[in-house]
Amino acid sequence: MIHCGGIDGILMAADELKSMLGNDDWRMRLAGAKVLERIKVKQFYHPLENLLQDENIHVQRGAIQAAGEIKSPFLLPILVEKLKQGKTKRVATVSLSKYGNDAIKPLASILENINYESEIRIHIPKILRLIGTQECLNVLINSLNIKNNRIRNNIISEVSQMVLSNRQLKLNIEKIKNHIEAETKNYYQQIIILSVFGNKINDSLLSEVLHLRMNNIIQRVLYLLTVSHPDHPIESISYGFKSPDPFTRSNSIELLDNILESEHKQPILTMLEDEAMEKKLRLCQTYFQGLKKDSFIGCLQQLLDDDNRWTVACTI
């Protein structure tokens, strides 16, 4: 009646809808949220403010879905907060993506704000990828300098998916290549830290953390290579590096060797190969002369200044 009955329909149904939204039975409140989802009227956002904080998680999810259809700017900040809750983050991600262009600027502002909660920021890249416009891609590319590794992992992954799924999107390839070089340099910085620590951290949690950081860097480089070489099977090649079979890994190296430009080739290939640390250190001196060995205390300080709390805890 609200949707098709005009003013008379609204007046006749209003009391019944109010009764549903304030009912003690959560199933009735959920049904009320479904009604609001169906009618999609922005001005009807007020009842959803309460339902979004409902004690029942099913009602909350229903209200989040309704908010994605209503698209009221007043509900957007509440939906953003739902990204940090395990039981609501998936539906909130989809609902925020339905805001389309209206969500891009506020989401970009959150992504770029280092003081905003990382548990919210980490979900923004996926929302921008779901919206899928050129502006979204530009925001993600411009955010590749974010220092938080977890967030940067997500940004690069979502950029890769966007580019592979929509070849009409335009890219600044030189900017992507600069980020590939920066990530590769970051990998060799971890090599230097490991060499400074030597045997002192063998079989420790810190050693595991550093090797995990290096593996994450490799994954980011492969994603970026997928973006910079969309016409080559980089994604398939990257699976070969994860294989336990030495022949498969060697074959992947050879395929990548045939794709990469000469000036970027050797540091990347050596990074991916099962080479001894000494060889990687020598290559580091050749290609990244700005990287110098820090003192033991200096390396510890680098890790203590990291934005990842687990890295800091393992360093302590």
mmCIF file of C-alpha atoms in Angstrom, residues 118-119 121-122 147-153 190 205-206 208-210 212-213 216 220 300-316:
data_model
loop_
_atom_site.group_PDB
_atom_site.id
_atom_site.type_symbol
_atom_site.label_atom_id
_atom_site.label_comp_id
_atom_site.label_asym_id
_atom_site.label_seq_id
_atom_site.Cartn_x
_atom_site.Cartn_y
_atom_site.Cartn_z
ATOM 1 C CA SER A 118 42.200 0.014 10.525
ATOM 2 C CA GLU A 119 39.488 -2.644 11.045
ATOM 3 C CA ARG A 121 39.707 0.950 6.525
ATOM 4 C CA ILE A 122 40.724 -2.577 5.534
ATOM 5 C CA LYS A 147 51.997 2.222 5.042
ATOM 6 C CA ASN A 148 49.662 -0.277 6.716
ATOM 7 C CA ASN A 149 50.630 -3.562 5.045
ATOM 8 C CA ARG A 150 47.282 -5.294 5.596
ATOM 9 C CA ILE A 151 45.363 -2.436 4.026
ATOM 10 C CA ARG A 152 47.854 -2.164 1.164
ATOM 11 C CA ASN A 153 47.501 -5.915 0.554
ATOM 12 C CA GLN A 190 63.580 -7.280 5.062
ATOM 13 C CA LEU A 205 58.150 -15.696 16.337
ATOM 14 C CA LEU A 206 59.975 -12.644 15.010
ATOM 15 C CA GLU A 208 58.222 -16.086 11.316
ATOM 16 C CA VAL A 209 56.848 -12.539 11.184
ATOM 17 C CA LEU A 210 59.670 -11.330 8.933
ATOM 18 C CA LEU A 212 55.524 -13.688 6.450
ATOM 19 C CA ARG A 213 56.138 -10.025 5.610
ATOM 20 C CA ASN A 216 53.160 -10.821 1.555
ATOM 21 C CA ARG A 220 51.741 -7.762 -3.675
ATOM 22 C CA LEU A 300 64.766 -3.403 16.234
ATOM 23 C CA GLN A 301 63.552 0.196 16.224
ATOM 24 C CA GLN A 302 62.223 -0.175 12.669
ATOM 25 C CA LEU A 303 60.113 -3.140 13.768
ATOM 26 C CA LEU A 304 58.967 -1.432 16.978
ATOM 27 C CA ASP A 305 57.704 1.481 14.861
ATOM 28 C CA ASP A 306 55.675 -0.885 12.644
ATOM 29 C CA ASP A 307 51.902 -0.319 12.464
ATOM 30 C CA ASN A 308 51.241 -4.048 12.913
ATOM 31 C CA ARG A 309 50.763 -4.747 16.627
ATOM 32 C CA TRP A 310 51.737 -8.423 16.234
ATOM 33 C CA THR A 311 55.072 -7.423 14.695
ATOM 34 C CA VAL A 312 55.707 -5.048 17.590
ATOM 35 C CA ALA A 313 54.724 -7.714 20.142
ATOM 36 C CA CYS A 314 57.069 -10.308 18.582
ATOM 37 C CA THR A 315 59.898 -7.772 18.481
ATOM 38 C CA ILE A 316 59.478 -7.010 22.172
#
